[in-house]
Structures are given as structure tokens and as C-alpha cells.
CSV table of C-alpha atoms in Angstrom, one decimal:
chain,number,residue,atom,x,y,z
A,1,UNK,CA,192.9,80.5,128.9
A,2,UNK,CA,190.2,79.5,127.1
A,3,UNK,CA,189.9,79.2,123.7
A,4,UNK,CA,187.4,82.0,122.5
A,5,UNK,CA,184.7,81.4,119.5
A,6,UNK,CA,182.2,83.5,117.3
A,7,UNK,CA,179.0,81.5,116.6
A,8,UNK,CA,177.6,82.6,113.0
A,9,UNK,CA,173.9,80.7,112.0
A,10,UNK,CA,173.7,79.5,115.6
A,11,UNK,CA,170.5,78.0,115.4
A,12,UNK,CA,169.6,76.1,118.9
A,13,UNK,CA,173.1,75.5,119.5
A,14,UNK,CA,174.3,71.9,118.3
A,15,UNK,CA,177.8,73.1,117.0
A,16,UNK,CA,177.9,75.8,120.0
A,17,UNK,CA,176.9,72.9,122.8
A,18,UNK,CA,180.0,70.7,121.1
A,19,UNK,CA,182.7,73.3,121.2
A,20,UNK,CA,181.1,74.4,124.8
A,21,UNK,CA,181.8,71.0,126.1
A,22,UNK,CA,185.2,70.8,125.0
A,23,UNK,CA,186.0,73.8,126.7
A,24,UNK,CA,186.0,76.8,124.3
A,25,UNK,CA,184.8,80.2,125.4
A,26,UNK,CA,181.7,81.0,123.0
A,27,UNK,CA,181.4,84.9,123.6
A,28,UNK,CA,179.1,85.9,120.7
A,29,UNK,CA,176.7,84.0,118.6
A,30,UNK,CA,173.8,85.0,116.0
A,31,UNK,CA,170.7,83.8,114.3
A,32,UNK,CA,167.3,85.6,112.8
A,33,UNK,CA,165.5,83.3,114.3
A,34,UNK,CA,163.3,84.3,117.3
A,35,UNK,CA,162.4,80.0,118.0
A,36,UNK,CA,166.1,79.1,118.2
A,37,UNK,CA,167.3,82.4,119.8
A,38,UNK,CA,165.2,81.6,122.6
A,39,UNK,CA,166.2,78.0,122.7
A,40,UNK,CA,169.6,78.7,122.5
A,41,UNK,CA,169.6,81.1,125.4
A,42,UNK,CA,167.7,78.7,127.6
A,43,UNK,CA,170.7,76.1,126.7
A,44,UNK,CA,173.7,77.9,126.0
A,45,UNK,CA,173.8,81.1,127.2
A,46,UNK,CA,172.6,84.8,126.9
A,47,UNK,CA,175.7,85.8,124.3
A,48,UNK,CA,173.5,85.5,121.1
A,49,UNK,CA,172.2,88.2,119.1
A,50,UNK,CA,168.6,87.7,117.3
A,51,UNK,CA,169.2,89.6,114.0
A,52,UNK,CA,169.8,89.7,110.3
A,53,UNK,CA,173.2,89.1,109.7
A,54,UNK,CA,172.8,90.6,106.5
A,55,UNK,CA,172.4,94.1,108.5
A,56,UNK,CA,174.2,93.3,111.8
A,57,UNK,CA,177.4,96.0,112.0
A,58,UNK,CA,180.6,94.3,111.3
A,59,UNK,CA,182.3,96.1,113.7
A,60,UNK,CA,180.0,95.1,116.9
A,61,UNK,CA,181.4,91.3,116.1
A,62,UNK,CA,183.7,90.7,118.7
A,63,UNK,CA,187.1,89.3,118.0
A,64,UNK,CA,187.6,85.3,118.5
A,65,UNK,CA,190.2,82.9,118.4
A,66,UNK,CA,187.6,80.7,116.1
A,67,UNK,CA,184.4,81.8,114.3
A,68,UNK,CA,181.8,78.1,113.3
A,69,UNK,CA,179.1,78.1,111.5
A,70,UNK,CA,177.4,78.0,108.0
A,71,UNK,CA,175.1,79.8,106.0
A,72,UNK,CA,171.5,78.3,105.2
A,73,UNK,CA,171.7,76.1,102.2
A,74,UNK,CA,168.9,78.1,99.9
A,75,UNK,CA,171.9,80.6,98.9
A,76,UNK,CA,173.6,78.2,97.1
A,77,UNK,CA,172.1,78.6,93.7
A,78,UNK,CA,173.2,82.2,93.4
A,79,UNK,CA,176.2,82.2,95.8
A,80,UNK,CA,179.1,83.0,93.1
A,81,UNK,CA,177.3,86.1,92.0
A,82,UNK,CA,178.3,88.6,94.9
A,83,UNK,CA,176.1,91.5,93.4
A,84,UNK,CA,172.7,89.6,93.6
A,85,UNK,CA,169.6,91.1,95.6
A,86,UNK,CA,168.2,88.3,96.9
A,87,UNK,CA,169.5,88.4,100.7
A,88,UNK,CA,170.0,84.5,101.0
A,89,UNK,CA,172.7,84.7,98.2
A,90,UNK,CA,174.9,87.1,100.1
A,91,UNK,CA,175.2,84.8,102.7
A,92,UNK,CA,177.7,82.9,102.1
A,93,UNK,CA,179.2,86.2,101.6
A,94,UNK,CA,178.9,87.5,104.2
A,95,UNK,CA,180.0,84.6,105.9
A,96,UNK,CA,183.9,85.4,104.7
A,97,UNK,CA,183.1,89.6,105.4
A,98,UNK,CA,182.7,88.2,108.5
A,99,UNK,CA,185.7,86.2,109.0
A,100,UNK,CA,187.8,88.8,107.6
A,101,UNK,CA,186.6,91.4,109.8
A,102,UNK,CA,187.1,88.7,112.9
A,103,UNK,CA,190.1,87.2,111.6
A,104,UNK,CA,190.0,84.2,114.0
A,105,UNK,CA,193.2,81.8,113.6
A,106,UNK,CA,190.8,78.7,112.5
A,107,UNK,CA,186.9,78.7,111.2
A,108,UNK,CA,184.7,75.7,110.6
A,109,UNK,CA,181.9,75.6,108.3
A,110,UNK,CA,179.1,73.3,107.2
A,111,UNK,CA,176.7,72.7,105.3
A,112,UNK,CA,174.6,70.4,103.0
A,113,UNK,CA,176.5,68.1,100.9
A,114,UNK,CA,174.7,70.1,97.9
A,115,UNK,CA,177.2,72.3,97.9
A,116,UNK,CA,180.2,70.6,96.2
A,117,UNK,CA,177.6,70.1,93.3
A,118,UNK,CA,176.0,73.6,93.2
A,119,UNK,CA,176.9,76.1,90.5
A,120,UNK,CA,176.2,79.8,90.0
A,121,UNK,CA,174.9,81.7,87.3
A,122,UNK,CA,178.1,81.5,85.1
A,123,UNK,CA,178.7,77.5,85.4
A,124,UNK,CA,181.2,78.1,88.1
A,125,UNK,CA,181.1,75.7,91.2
A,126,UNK,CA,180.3,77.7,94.6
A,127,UNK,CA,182.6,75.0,96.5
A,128,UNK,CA,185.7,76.1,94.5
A,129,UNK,CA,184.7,79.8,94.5
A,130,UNK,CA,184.1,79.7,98.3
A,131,UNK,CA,187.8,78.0,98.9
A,132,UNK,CA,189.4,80.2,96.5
A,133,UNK,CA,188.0,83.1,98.7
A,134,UNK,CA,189.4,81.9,101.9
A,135,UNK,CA,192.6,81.2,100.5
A,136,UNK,CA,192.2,84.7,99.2
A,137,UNK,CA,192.2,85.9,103.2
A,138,UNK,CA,195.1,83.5,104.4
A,139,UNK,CA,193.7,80.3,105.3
A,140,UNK,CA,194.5,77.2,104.4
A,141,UNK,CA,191.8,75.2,103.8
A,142,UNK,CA,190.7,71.2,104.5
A,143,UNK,CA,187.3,70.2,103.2
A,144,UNK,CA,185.8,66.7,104.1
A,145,UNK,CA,182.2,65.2,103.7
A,146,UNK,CA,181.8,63.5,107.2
A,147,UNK,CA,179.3,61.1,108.2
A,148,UNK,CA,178.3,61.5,111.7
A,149,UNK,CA,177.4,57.9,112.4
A,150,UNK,CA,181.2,57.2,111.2
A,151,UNK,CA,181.6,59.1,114.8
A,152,UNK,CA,179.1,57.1,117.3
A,153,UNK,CA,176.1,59.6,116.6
A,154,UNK,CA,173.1,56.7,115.8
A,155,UNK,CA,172.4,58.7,112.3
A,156,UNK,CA,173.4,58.2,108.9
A,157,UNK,CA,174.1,62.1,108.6
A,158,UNK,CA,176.4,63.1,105.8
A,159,UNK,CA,177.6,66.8,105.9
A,160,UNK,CA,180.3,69.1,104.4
A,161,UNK,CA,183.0,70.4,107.0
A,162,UNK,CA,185.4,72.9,105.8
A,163,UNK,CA,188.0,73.9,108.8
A,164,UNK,CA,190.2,77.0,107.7
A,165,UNK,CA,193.4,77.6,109.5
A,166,UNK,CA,196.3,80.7,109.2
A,167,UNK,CA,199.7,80.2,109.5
A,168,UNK,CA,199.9,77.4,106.8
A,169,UNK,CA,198.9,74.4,109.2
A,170,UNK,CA,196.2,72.0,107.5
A,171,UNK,CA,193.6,70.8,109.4
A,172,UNK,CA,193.2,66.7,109.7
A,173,UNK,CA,190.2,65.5,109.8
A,174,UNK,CA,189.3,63.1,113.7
A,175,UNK,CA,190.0,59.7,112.7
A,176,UNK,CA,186.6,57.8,111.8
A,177,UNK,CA,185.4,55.4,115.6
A,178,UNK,CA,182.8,53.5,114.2
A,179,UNK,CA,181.8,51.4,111.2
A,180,UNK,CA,178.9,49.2,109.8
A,181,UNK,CA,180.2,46.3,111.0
A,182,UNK,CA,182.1,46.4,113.7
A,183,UNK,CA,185.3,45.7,112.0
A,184,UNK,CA,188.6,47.1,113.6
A,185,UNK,CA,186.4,49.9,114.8
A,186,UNK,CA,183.4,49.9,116.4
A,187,UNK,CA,180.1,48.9,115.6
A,188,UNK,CA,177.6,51.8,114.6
A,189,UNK,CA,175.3,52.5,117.4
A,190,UNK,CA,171.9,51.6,116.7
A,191,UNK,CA,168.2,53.4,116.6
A,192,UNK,CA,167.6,51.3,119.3
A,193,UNK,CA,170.8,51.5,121.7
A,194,UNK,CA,169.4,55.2,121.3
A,195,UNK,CA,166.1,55.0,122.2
A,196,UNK,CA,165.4,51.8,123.8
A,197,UNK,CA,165.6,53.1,127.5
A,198,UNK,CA,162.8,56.1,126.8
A,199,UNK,CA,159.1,55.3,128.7
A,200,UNK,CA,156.2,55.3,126.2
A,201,UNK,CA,155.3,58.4,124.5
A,202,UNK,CA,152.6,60.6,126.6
A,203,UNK,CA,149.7,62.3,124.9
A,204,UNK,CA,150.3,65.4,126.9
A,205,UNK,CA,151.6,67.9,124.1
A,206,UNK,CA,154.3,69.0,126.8
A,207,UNK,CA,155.9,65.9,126.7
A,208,UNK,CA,157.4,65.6,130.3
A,209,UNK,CA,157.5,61.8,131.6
A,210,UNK,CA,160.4,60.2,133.5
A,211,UNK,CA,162.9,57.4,132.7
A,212,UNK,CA,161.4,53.5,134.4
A,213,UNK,CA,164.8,51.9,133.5
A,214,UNK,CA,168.6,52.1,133.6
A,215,UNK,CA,170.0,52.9,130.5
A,216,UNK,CA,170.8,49.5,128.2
A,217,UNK,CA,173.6,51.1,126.5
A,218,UNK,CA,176.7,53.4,127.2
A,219,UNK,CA,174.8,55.6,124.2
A,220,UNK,CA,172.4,55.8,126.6
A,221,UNK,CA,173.8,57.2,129.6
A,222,UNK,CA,175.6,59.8,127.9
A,223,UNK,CA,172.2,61.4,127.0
A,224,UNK,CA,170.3,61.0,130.1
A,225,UNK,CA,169.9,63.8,132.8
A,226,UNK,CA,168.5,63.9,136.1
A,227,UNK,CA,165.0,64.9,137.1
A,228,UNK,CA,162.5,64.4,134.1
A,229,UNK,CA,162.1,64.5,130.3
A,230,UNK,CA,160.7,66.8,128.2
A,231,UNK,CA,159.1,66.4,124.5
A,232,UNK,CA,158.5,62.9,124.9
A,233,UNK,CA,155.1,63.3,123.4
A,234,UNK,CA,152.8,61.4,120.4
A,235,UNK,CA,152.7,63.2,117.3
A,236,UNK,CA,149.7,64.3,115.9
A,237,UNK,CA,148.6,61.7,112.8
A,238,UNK,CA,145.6,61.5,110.8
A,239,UNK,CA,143.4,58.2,110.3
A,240,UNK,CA,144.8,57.6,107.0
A,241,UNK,CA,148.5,58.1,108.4
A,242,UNK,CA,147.7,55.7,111.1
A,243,UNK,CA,146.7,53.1,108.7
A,244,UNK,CA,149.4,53.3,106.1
A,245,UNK,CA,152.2,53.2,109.2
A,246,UNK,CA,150.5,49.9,111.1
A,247,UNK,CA,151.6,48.1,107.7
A,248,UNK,CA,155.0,49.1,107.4
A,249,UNK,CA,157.9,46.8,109.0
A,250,UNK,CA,161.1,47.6,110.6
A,251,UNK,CA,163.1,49.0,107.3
A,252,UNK,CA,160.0,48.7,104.9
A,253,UNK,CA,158.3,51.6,103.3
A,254,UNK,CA,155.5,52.6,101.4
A,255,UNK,CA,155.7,49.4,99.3
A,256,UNK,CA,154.7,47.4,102.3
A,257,UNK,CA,151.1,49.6,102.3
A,258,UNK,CA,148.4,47.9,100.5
A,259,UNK,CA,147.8,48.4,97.4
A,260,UNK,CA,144.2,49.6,97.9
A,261,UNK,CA,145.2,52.6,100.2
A,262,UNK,CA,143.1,55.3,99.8
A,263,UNK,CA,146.1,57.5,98.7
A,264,UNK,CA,146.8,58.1,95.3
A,265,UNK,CA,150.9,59.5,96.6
A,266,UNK,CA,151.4,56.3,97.9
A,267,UNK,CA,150.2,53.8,94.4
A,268,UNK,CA,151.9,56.4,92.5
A,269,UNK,CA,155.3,55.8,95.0
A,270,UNK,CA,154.6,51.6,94.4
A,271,UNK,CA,154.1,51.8,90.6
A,272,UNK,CA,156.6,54.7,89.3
A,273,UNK,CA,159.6,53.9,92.5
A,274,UNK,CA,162.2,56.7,94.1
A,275,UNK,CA,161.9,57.9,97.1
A,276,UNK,CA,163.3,54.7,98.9
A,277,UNK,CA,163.0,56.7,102.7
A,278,UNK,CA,159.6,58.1,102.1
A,279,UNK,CA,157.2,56.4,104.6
A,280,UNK,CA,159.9,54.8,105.8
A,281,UNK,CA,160.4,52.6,109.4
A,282,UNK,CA,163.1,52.8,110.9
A,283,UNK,CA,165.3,49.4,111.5
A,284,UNK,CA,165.9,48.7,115.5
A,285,UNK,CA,169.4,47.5,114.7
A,286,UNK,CA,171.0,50.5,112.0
A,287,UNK,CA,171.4,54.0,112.7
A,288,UNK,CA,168.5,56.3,111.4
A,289,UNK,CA,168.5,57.9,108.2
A,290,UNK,CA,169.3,61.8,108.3
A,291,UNK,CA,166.6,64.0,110.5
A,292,UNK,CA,165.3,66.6,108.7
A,293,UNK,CA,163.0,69.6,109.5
A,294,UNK,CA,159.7,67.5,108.7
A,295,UNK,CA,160.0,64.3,111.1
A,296,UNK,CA,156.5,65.2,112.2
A,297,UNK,CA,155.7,63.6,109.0
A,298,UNK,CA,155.6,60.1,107.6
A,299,UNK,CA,155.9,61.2,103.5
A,300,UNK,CA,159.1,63.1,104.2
A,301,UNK,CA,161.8,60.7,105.2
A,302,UNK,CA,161.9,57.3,107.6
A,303,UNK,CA,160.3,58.9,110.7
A,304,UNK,CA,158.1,55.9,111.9
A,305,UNK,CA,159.5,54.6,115.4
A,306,UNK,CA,160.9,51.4,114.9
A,307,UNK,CA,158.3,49.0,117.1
A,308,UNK,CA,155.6,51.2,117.6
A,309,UNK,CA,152.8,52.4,115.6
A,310,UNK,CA,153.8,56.0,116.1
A,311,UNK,CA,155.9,58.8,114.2
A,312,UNK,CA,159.3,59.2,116.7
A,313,UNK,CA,159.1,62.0,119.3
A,314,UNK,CA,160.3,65.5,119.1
A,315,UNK,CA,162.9,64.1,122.3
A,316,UNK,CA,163.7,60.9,120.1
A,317,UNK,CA,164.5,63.2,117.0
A,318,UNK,CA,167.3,65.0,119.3
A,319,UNK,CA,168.7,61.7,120.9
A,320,UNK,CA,169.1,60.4,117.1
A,321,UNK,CA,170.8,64.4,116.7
A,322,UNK,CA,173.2,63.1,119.7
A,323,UNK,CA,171.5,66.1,122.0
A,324,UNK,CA,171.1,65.3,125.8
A,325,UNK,CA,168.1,65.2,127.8
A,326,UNK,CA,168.6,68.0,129.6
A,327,UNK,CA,168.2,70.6,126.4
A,328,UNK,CA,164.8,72.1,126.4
A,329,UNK,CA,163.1,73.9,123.5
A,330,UNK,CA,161.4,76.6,123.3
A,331,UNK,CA,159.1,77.7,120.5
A,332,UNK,CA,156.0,79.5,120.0
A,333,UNK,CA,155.4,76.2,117.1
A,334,UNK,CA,155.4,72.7,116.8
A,335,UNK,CA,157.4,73.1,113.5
A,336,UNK,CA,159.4,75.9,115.5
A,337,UNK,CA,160.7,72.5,117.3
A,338,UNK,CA,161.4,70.7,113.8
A,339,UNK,CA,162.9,73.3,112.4
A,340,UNK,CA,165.7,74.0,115.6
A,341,UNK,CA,166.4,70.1,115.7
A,342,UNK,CA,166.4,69.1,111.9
A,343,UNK,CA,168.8,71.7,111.1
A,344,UNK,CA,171.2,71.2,113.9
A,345,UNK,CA,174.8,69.7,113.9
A,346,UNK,CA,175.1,66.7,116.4
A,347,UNK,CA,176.6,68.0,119.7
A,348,UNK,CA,178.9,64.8,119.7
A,349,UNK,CA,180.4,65.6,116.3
A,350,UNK,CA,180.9,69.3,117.3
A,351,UNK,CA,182.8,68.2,120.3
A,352,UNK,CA,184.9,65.8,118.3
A,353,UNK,CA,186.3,68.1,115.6
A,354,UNK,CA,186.6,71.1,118.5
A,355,UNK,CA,188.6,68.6,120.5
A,356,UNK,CA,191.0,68.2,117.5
A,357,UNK,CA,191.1,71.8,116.7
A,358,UNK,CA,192.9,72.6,119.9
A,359,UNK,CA,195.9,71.1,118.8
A,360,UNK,CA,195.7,73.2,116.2
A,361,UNK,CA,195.2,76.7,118.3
């Protein structure tokens, strides 16, 4: 029988496609978000709810051998005060109403590696105060920060994973597949053993062109599907964008922009420093840096493709996220799109640590 799971902060899906793959049963999932709802039942499946979970009824919540999932990251700074108003601080509360109400025999949270160094109102660290209230339910609780390229996903992704469990059994963490240099593991997979086998970007804002090669890589033909792709289209930059990225070189930034750029961000990024990612390129042979919400932009992070004068793809952005071909999205935005893919958990990680939670359950 399968193993059954409760999807909390579902988003379009990237923990729920994992533990789908790996054979668990997802029979109820939720998110407030009408972009990713709609994504997610294109994808997944027609089991998720689009509500507040603030207001959702407990008692509607199905019961599930697992519950995954974590609460957006802007409740952080007032998580350990369980009376506040604002709704984003109760989530995290919520979160454990939930899987007390559920009582699954294993959970698995993430979230932003700013939570081991957040604090609350009174000094106290919202990490300890969130394990001390699982603990507080009957779980015993594992916490790890993992880096997903550490796990053959081509992105230098660090995130928290907490994985409770009942019945005293601690959780162990999948043993780490890949490393920098190759050495007794395997090598990280590259930006370009990702990307390399994807046609040119089309102008067409749909995005939908077709593979003219075999894949180059076995990273590669894991993501691949048949029939054609979608999203593979040229983001939208303005003249000055255009200029500052045909300067910057595979792993350069901003500092590589001349000096006489008619942008006063980027002399005041080359004479005060910081920022190292920030109108960043990325390197052909090294995993990409962490995709956030904003790879539509070259100021926020290293989003400039790696040999051509272009900002990556919204379709690059989810191979880098480890998410196949085949998923579609659907948005009423482009920043609908960012928003879905930036904040997802890689697939391939998801299936990793759901594998290793079945010996568990």
C-alpha cells in the first residue's frame, strides 16, 4: 500500500513531484496561491485546496502517513510569539496545529537557512522554539542544512530540512553523491551538462520550440520529455541591461562593466563592493548559484546565461530547479512563473530524502 502524504505550502509542486515519484500517495495538498494552484493541478493532480491555511478547518485535513512542507520564510521574525496578529507569524504555527491534528508518523519541513539565525521578540531563537514544539507532540527530531548540488541537482542551493519521526527513530540524513571535485564522489553537475542540449531561446513569449540534439549528458536525459518544450523564451531586457550583460564574462560580475556605465547602482557596486552574485554570469563548468523569485533580472543574483548575451529562460531556471520538461506552468503573470519556480524545492532532492524516508515508515 502506498505510503499516504499531506502537502502543506505546496506551491507548484517541487517537494510533492519528488515524493510522487518515489511512490507515495499525495491525497491532499494546499496553497493561497491561485498561479501555483493552477500549476500544480496541471502537474500533480486535482487534490490541492487554494486557501488560507490560516482559516482552512482543521478537521477537513485528511489523515496521512507523512505531512511536507514549510511555511513562507517572512514569519520568521515574529514566529516565537504565538499571540501575534500578523497572519504570516502564525504560520509556522499553524504548521505544528496542523501536524498535531494529522498526526502523520514522519513530517519534513524546509525552509530558508535564515531560520537557524532568526529570533523573536524576546531574544529566543525560532529554530529551538520550533524543535522544542515538535518534541513537545512526540517526534523526534533531525535537522540538517543540505546543499542540493551535494545531491546531483546543478545548483548551489543550501536549505534547512527538518524530518520529524514518532516512535523514537531518528531520521538520517541520504548520504551526500556529489562534490566539487569529483573526489570519491562524483563530480558536481555543471550549468552546462544542464542546459547545453536546449535549442536557442525563441522570441515567442510562449516559449514552445523543440530539442535539435541528443542530450550531451545523463543530466540531460533525465529532464527531457517527448513532444516539445515550453518556456524556452528571451526575457524581456532594456537597452541599458543589454549593454551591461555583453561585458560580463563567464563567472564575472558587475566589476567587469565599464566604468562609464550609465548606471549609478552599478559604480556604486565597483567602488563600495558586496554583492559578489549581483549581475552575475554564470560559469559553464560550476553549478549555478541559488534561483530565486527574480531570475528575470540581472541586479538580483547571477542570472546571465553562461555564453549568451541573454538572462536564462523561465525552462532553464527549472532545469537548474532539477524539474523535467514535461511540467508546464500556468500563470495569469510573468512573475507568477518566477515566483512558482524560485520558491520551489528541486524534484530530485525531494525524491531523494522520500526514498530514505520509507525505510523509516
Amino acid at each position: 500500500m502506498a505510503i499516504s502524504v499531506v502537502s502543506l505550502f505546496s506551491g507548484g509542486g517541487g517537494l510533492d513531484l519528488g515524493f510522487k515519484k518515489a511512490g507515495f500517495d499525495i491525497k491532499w495538498a494546499i496553497d493561497n496561491n491561485k498561479n501555483a494552484v493552477s500549476t500544480y493541478k496541471k502537474n500533480i493532480g486535482n487534490h490541492i485546496v487554494c486557501a488560507d491555511i490560516n482559516t482552512i478547518d482543521l478537521e477537513s485535513i485528511p489523515h496521512a502517513d507523512v505531512v511536507i512542507g514549510g511555511p513562507p520564510c517572512q514569519s520568521f521574525s515574529l514566529a516565537g510569539k504565538r499571540d501575534v496578529e500578523d497572519e504570516r507569524g502564525q504560520l509556522v504555527w499553524r504548521y505544528i496545529q496542523i501536524i498535531k491534528q494529522v498526526d502523520p508518523k514522519a513530517f519534513v519541513f524546509e525552509n530558508v537557512t535564515g531560520i537557524l539565525s532568526a529570533k523573536n521578540a524576546k531574544g529566543e531563537k525560532v529554530v529551538e522554539l520550533l524543535k522544542s514544539a515538535f518534541i513537545e507532540i512526540g517526534y523526534s527530531i533531525s535537522t540538517k542544512v543540505v546543499n542540493a548540488a551535494d545531491y546531483g541537482i546543478p545548483q548551489k542551493r543550501k536549505r534547512v530540512i527538518i524530518v520529524g519521526l514518532k516512535d523514537g527513530y531518528s531520521f538520517q540524513f541520504p548520504t551526500e553523491t556529489h562534490c566539487e571535485d569529483g573526489t570519491g564522489l562524483k563530480r558536481y553537475v555543471s550549468v552546462e551538462e544542464a542546459l547545453g542540449d536546449l535549442p536557442l531561446a525563441v522570441e515567442d513569449e510562449k516559449g514552445v520550440t523543440e530539442y535539435l540534439v541528443e542530450a550531451q549528458s545523463e543530466y540531460q536525459g533525465k529532464m527531457r520529455c517527448e513532444g516539445k518544450i515550453t518556456e524556452h523564451f528571451i526575457p524581456q531586457m532594456s537597452e541599458l541591461d543589454k549593454y551591461i550583460i555583453s561585458h560580463v564574462k563567464p563567472g564575472g560580475n558587475y566589476m567587469d562593466v565599464p566604468a562609464d556605465v550609465n548606471s549609478a547602482r552599478i559604480r556604486r557596486l565597483q567602488r563600495d563592493g558586496g554583492h559578489t552574485t549581483c549581475y552575475g554570469r554564470l560559469k559553464p563548468d560550476e553549478p549555478s548559484y541559488t534561483i530565486n523569485t527574480y531570475f528575470n533580472r540581472p541586479n538580483v543574483g547571477c542570472n546571465i546565461h553562461y555564453s549568451e548575451d541573454r538572462l536564462i529562460t523561465v525552462r532553464e531556471a527549472l532545469r537548474l530547479q532539477s524539474f523535467p520538461d514535461s511540467y508546464e506552468l500556468v500563470s495569469s503573470s510573468k512573475q507568477g512563473k518566477h515566483l512558482i519556480v524560485g520558491n520551489a524545492v528541486p524534484p530530485i532532492l525531494a525524491e531523494i530524502i522520500a526514498e530514505k524516508l520509507k525505510n523509516y515508515i
